[in-house]
Amino acid sequence: MFSTASRYQILAANPIRTRSTIENDVVVKRETAFYNANIKNVKTIDQFVNDYRLFNYAMKAHGLSDMAYGKAFVKKLLEEGVDNPKSMANKMTNPLYKEFVKAFDFAGKGALATSEASATTETVSKYVQQTLEHKEGEQNEGVQLALYFKRKASAITTHMGLLGDKAVLKFVQTVFNIPAEASKADLDAQVRNLRKHIKIEDLQDPAKVEKLIQRFSAMWDMNNPTQATMNPILNLFGDSTESGFSIDLMMSISKLPRGGY
């Protein structure tokens, strides 16, 4: 089993081949073919939420598989849209709901909603990425979180945005060794704490995002040791670079300032 850093580097080094492997998966090809052939024929919200395969494909693509059973809830979100600041989607703390409603903008575009790129090619691309992340997560949750953070980082513009996404928050808590219990504090206290550790503008810098991922990978493996991550420790005089988690890296991580990279 690869360390988190090694597996992430393998996937990131050749993203085209990585995505191609997922796209050519038998199930992914079948479901994507069905989605492409039928989504533009959907003209109403009722049609959409009542078509099991299309609806579940779309929900998975947008990271909402766990809520696919809540058709009445999602229907109301879609009916209200996102133009009204008081709509349900705009009030949800989880930004994934708003992203979903914007992608399938029945409230704003009516019958044309499913012909937009956001509902067709972009949703298919997200489905492939979600499938990749889920597959990696079955082997190593750390890799899944690293891939997810890389995908979401640039869209986060406030510290409250970090709190609104549980996966992103878990990533940040791991990076800076913030205990999960900190989430029990009131929101203002949580925001103040996050401001001590991370600058939101840094999430717009790909180089700094990669440094965060590198630190996360090391911290994750130290907190969740496996044979792959323990080998460099057990074999101090051997080749510790094969797993992608070197002794030098471990030592440097331990010396990193908590508020920087």
Tab-separated table of C-alpha atoms in Angstrom:
chain	number	residue	atom	x	y	z
A	1	MET	CA	0.000	0.000	0.000
A	2	PHE	CA	1.347	3.414	-0.968
A	3	SER	CA	1.756	6.289	1.458
A	4	THR	CA	-0.636	9.197	0.978
A	5	ALA	CA	2.107	11.351	-0.532
A	6	SER	CA	3.225	8.642	-2.970
A	7	ARG	CA	-0.263	7.805	-4.195
A	8	TYR	CA	-1.207	11.463	-4.607
A	9	GLN	CA	1.968	12.134	-6.579
A	10	ILE	CA	1.294	9.182	-8.883
A	11	LEU	CA	-2.205	10.461	-9.645
A	12	ALA	CA	-1.155	14.097	-10.012
A	13	ALA	CA	1.823	13.311	-12.247
A	14	ASN	CA	-0.351	12.056	-15.105
A	15	PRO	CA	-3.897	13.422	-14.729
A	16	ILE	CA	-4.898	12.522	-18.291
A	17	ARG	CA	-4.044	8.857	-17.829
A	18	THR	CA	-5.639	8.877	-14.379
A	19	ARG	CA	-8.945	10.214	-15.721
A	20	SER	CA	-8.818	7.935	-18.746
A	21	THR	CA	-8.628	4.898	-16.478
A	22	ILE	CA	-11.815	5.987	-14.709
A	23	GLU	CA	-13.607	6.981	-17.921
A	24	ASN	CA	-12.962	3.536	-19.383
A	25	ASP	CA	-14.342	1.711	-16.366
A	26	VAL	CA	-17.261	-0.443	-17.535
A	27	VAL	CA	-19.794	0.992	-15.073
A	28	VAL	CA	-18.685	4.586	-15.604
A	29	LYS	CA	-18.891	4.219	-19.396
A	30	ARG	CA	-22.362	2.682	-19.191
A	31	GLU	CA	-23.800	5.273	-16.815
A	32	THR	CA	-22.185	8.183	-18.647
A	33	ALA	CA	-23.512	6.957	-21.999
A	34	PHE	CA	-27.012	6.762	-20.537
A	35	TYR	CA	-26.705	10.219	-18.982
A	36	ASN	CA	-25.457	11.824	-22.206
A	37	ALA	CA	-28.203	10.185	-24.252
A	38	ASN	CA	-31.049	11.265	-21.971
A	39	ILE	CA	-30.301	14.344	-19.875
A	40	LYS	CA	-31.243	16.869	-22.588
A	41	ASN	CA	-34.662	15.247	-22.880
A	42	VAL	CA	-35.484	16.250	-19.328
A	43	LYS	CA	-37.502	19.467	-19.309
A	44	THR	CA	-38.929	19.731	-15.789
A	45	ILE	CA	-37.805	19.317	-12.208
A	46	ASP	CA	-40.264	16.470	-11.682
A	47	GLN	CA	-38.837	14.574	-14.651
A	48	PHE	CA	-35.356	15.093	-13.316
A	49	VAL	CA	-35.814	13.954	-9.713
A	50	ASN	CA	-38.012	11.011	-10.739
A	51	ASP	CA	-35.535	9.534	-13.190
A	52	TYR	CA	-33.492	7.354	-10.851
A	53	ARG	CA	-30.413	6.913	-13.067
A	54	LEU	CA	-30.138	10.508	-14.257
A	55	PHE	CA	-30.822	12.004	-10.852
A	56	ASN	CA	-28.392	9.729	-9.024
A	57	TYR	CA	-25.696	10.343	-11.644
A	58	ALA	CA	-26.096	14.106	-11.217
A	59	MET	CA	-26.140	13.918	-7.430
A	60	LYS	CA	-22.999	11.791	-7.362
A	61	ALA	CA	-21.275	14.161	-9.772
A	62	HIS	CA	-21.861	17.023	-7.360
A	63	GLY	CA	-20.837	15.113	-4.242
A	64	LEU	CA	-24.379	14.697	-2.942
A	65	SER	CA	-24.919	10.947	-3.284
A	66	ASP	CA	-25.869	10.678	0.377
A	67	MET	CA	-28.828	12.995	-0.241
A	68	ALA	CA	-30.169	11.267	-3.365
A	69	TYR	CA	-33.004	9.841	-1.258
A	70	GLY	CA	-34.218	13.360	-0.372
A	71	LYS	CA	-36.064	14.063	-3.609
A	72	ALA	CA	-38.625	16.409	-2.026
A	73	PHE	CA	-35.836	18.441	-0.425
A	74	VAL	CA	-33.811	18.681	-3.642
A	75	LYS	CA	-36.958	19.524	-5.616
A	76	LYS	CA	-37.607	22.499	-3.347
A	77	LEU	CA	-34.003	23.649	-3.748
A	78	LEU	CA	-34.338	23.522	-7.526
A	79	GLU	CA	-37.703	25.286	-7.521
A	80	GLU	CA	-36.349	28.216	-5.511
A	81	GLY	CA	-33.124	28.521	-7.507
A	82	VAL	CA	-30.252	30.786	-6.480
A	83	ASP	CA	-31.250	34.261	-7.674
A	84	ASN	CA	-33.089	35.096	-4.449
A	85	PRO	CA	-30.623	35.587	-1.560
A	86	LYS	CA	-33.254	34.081	0.748
A	87	SER	CA	-33.648	30.870	-1.245
A	88	MET	CA	-32.847	27.577	0.491
A	89	ALA	CA	-29.760	26.930	-1.600
A	90	ASN	CA	-28.284	30.283	-0.587
A	91	LYS	CA	-28.942	29.593	3.082
A	92	MET	CA	-27.329	26.156	3.191
A	93	THR	CA	-23.961	26.027	4.960
A	94	ASN	CA	-22.821	23.253	2.616
A	95	PRO	CA	-21.831	24.994	-0.663
A	96	LEU	CA	-22.404	21.807	-2.669
A	97	TYR	CA	-26.153	22.385	-2.680
A	98	LYS	CA	-25.820	25.813	-4.251
A	99	GLU	CA	-23.384	24.443	-6.838
A	100	PHE	CA	-25.887	21.731	-7.737
A	101	VAL	CA	-28.800	24.165	-8.089
A	102	LYS	CA	-26.693	26.487	-10.252
A	103	ALA	CA	-25.720	23.564	-12.474
A	104	PHE	CA	-29.350	22.536	-12.969
A	105	ASP	CA	-30.911	25.992	-13.100
A	106	PHE	CA	-34.533	25.078	-13.796
A	107	ALA	CA	-35.676	28.160	-11.895
A	108	GLY	CA	-33.728	30.461	-14.183
A	109	LYS	CA	-33.601	28.610	-17.503
A	110	GLY	CA	-36.641	26.368	-17.399
A	111	ALA	CA	-36.698	23.606	-20.019
A	112	LEU	CA	-33.294	24.721	-21.322
A	113	ALA	CA	-31.536	24.005	-18.020
A	114	THR	CA	-30.421	20.512	-19.010
A	115	SER	CA	-28.912	21.718	-22.285
A	116	GLU	CA	-26.375	23.946	-20.543
A	117	ALA	CA	-22.743	22.857	-20.249
A	118	SER	CA	-23.098	22.897	-16.469
A	119	ALA	CA	-25.676	20.102	-16.712
A	120	THR	CA	-23.980	18.151	-19.493
A	121	THR	CA	-20.219	18.128	-20.088
A	122	GLU	CA	-19.318	19.736	-16.769
A	123	THR	CA	-21.455	17.328	-14.787
A	124	VAL	CA	-19.936	14.360	-16.630
A	125	SER	CA	-16.457	15.653	-15.834
A	126	LYS	CA	-17.394	16.012	-12.176
A	127	TYR	CA	-18.844	12.499	-12.141
A	128	VAL	CA	-15.539	11.082	-13.364
A	129	GLN	CA	-13.617	13.068	-10.750
A	130	GLN	CA	-15.991	12.043	-7.970
A	131	THR	CA	-15.649	8.401	-9.003
A	132	LEU	CA	-11.873	8.716	-8.925
A	133	GLU	CA	-11.874	10.303	-5.484
A	134	HIS	CA	-14.320	7.751	-4.090
A	135	LYS	CA	-12.276	4.864	-5.491
A	136	GLU	CA	-9.088	6.246	-3.946
A	137	GLY	CA	-10.910	6.821	-0.670
A	138	GLU	CA	-11.742	3.130	-0.424
A	139	GLN	CA	-8.010	2.481	-0.112
A	140	ASN	CA	-6.849	5.651	1.625
A	141	GLU	CA	-9.118	8.441	2.846
A	142	GLY	CA	-6.119	10.767	2.945
A	143	VAL	CA	-5.663	10.563	-0.824
A	144	GLN	CA	-9.360	11.283	-1.324
A	145	LEU	CA	-9.168	14.354	0.909
A	146	ALA	CA	-6.025	15.605	-0.842
A	147	LEU	CA	-7.628	15.295	-4.292
A	148	TYR	CA	-10.809	16.941	-3.058
A	149	PHE	CA	-8.968	19.857	-1.475
A	150	LYS	CA	-6.962	20.474	-4.635
A	151	ARG	CA	-10.201	20.616	-6.618
A	152	LYS	CA	-12.037	22.883	-4.191
A	153	ALA	CA	-9.336	25.193	-2.812
A	154	SER	CA	-9.519	28.007	-5.369
A	155	ALA	CA	-13.288	28.374	-4.917
A	156	ILE	CA	-12.990	29.040	-1.168
A	157	THR	CA	-12.972	32.785	-0.508
A	158	THR	CA	-13.682	33.040	3.230
A	159	HIS	CA	-12.726	31.250	6.419
A	160	MET	CA	-16.408	30.511	6.886
A	161	GLY	CA	-16.173	28.668	3.587
A	162	LEU	CA	-13.633	26.343	5.187
A	163	LEU	CA	-16.110	25.568	7.939
A	164	GLY	CA	-18.972	24.966	5.515
A	165	ASP	CA	-17.307	22.029	3.809
A	166	LYS	CA	-16.669	19.103	6.160
A	167	ALA	CA	-14.064	17.479	3.909
A	168	VAL	CA	-12.109	20.721	3.500
A	169	LEU	CA	-12.302	21.377	7.232
A	170	LYS	CA	-10.973	17.889	7.999
A	171	PHE	CA	-8.089	18.558	5.610
A	172	VAL	CA	-7.238	21.870	7.305
A	173	GLN	CA	-7.583	20.411	10.796
A	174	THR	CA	-5.159	17.659	9.828
A	175	VAL	CA	-2.643	20.076	8.303
A	176	PHE	CA	-2.469	22.270	11.404
A	177	ASN	CA	-3.144	19.561	13.997
A	178	ILE	CA	-6.391	21.207	15.096
A	179	PRO	CA	-8.454	18.764	17.167
A	180	ALA	CA	-11.855	17.787	15.774
A	181	GLU	CA	-13.382	18.923	19.072
A	182	ALA	CA	-12.617	22.503	18.018
A	183	SER	CA	-15.686	22.264	15.780
A	184	LYS	CA	-17.856	22.332	18.902
A	185	ALA	CA	-16.878	25.955	19.591
A	186	ASP	CA	-19.076	28.801	18.357
A	187	LEU	CA	-18.543	29.861	14.746
A	188	ASP	CA	-16.787	33.137	15.544
A	189	ALA	CA	-14.229	31.331	17.686
A	190	GLN	CA	-13.665	28.746	14.949
A	191	VAL	CA	-13.124	31.458	12.344
A	192	ARG	CA	-10.650	33.286	14.599
A	193	ASN	CA	-8.743	30.053	15.122
A	194	LEU	CA	-8.549	29.325	11.394
A	195	ARG	CA	-7.296	32.856	10.693
A	196	LYS	CA	-4.306	32.122	12.917
A	197	HIS	CA	-3.328	29.201	10.717
A	198	ILE	CA	-4.236	29.925	7.112
A	199	LYS	CA	-4.556	32.887	4.758
A	200	ILE	CA	-7.528	32.514	2.451
A	201	GLU	CA	-5.733	34.280	-0.398
A	202	ASP	CA	-3.130	31.487	-0.368
A	203	LEU	CA	-5.806	29.113	-1.668
A	204	GLN	CA	-5.673	30.978	-4.972
A	205	ASP	CA	-1.975	30.120	-5.343
A	206	PRO	CA	-1.478	26.609	-6.835
A	207	ALA	CA	2.053	26.383	-5.442
A	208	LYS	CA	0.884	27.093	-1.898
A	209	VAL	CA	-2.007	24.669	-2.298
A	210	GLU	CA	0.474	21.949	-3.269
A	211	LYS	CA	2.580	22.746	-0.213
A	212	LEU	CA	-0.509	22.394	1.956
A	213	ILE	CA	-1.213	19.025	0.341
A	214	GLN	CA	2.362	17.915	0.957
A	215	ARG	CA	2.110	18.831	4.609
A	216	PHE	CA	-1.337	17.235	4.882
A	217	SER	CA	-0.037	13.976	3.396
A	218	ALA	CA	2.758	13.773	5.918
A	219	MET	CA	0.507	14.624	8.851
A	220	TRP	CA	-2.157	12.174	7.698
A	221	ASP	CA	0.308	9.309	7.443
A	222	MET	CA	1.806	10.090	10.844
A	223	ASN	CA	-1.688	10.057	12.369
A	224	ASN	CA	-2.835	7.011	10.377
A	225	PRO	CA	0.220	4.742	10.105
A	226	THR	CA	0.225	1.776	7.728
A	227	GLN	CA	2.971	-0.627	6.679
A	228	ALA	CA	3.818	1.687	3.790
A	229	THR	CA	4.295	4.696	6.039
A	230	MET	CA	6.022	2.784	8.827
A	231	ASN	CA	8.706	1.253	6.599
A	232	PRO	CA	10.818	4.441	6.471
A	233	ILE	CA	10.755	4.582	10.258
A	234	LEU	CA	11.598	0.918	10.766
A	235	ASN	CA	14.349	0.968	8.170
A	236	LEU	CA	16.261	4.085	9.119
A	237	PHE	CA	19.347	3.020	7.175
A	238	GLY	CA	17.517	1.678	4.152
A	239	ASP	CA	15.988	3.336	1.105
A	240	SER	CA	13.183	5.389	2.622
A	241	THR	CA	12.229	7.185	-0.585
A	242	GLU	CA	10.331	4.319	-2.210
A	243	SER	CA	7.170	4.992	-0.246
A	244	GLY	CA	7.431	8.727	-0.921
A	245	PHE	CA	7.646	9.507	2.807
A	246	SER	CA	11.244	10.228	3.741
A	247	ILE	CA	12.787	10.751	7.152
A	248	ASP	CA	13.880	14.229	6.031
A	249	LEU	CA	10.285	15.055	5.177
A	250	MET	CA	9.065	13.843	8.564
A	251	MET	CA	11.670	15.924	10.350
A	252	SER	CA	10.965	19.033	8.288
A	253	ILE	CA	7.211	18.712	8.850
A	254	SER	CA	7.702	18.601	12.599
A	255	LYS	CA	9.643	21.890	12.408
A	256	LEU	CA	7.186	23.781	10.201
A	257	PRO	CA	5.612	26.833	11.838
A	258	ARG	CA	1.904	26.309	12.569
A	259	GLY	CA	0.871	29.433	10.680
A	260	GLY	CA	2.879	28.950	7.492
A	261	TYR	CA	4.198	26.473	5.024
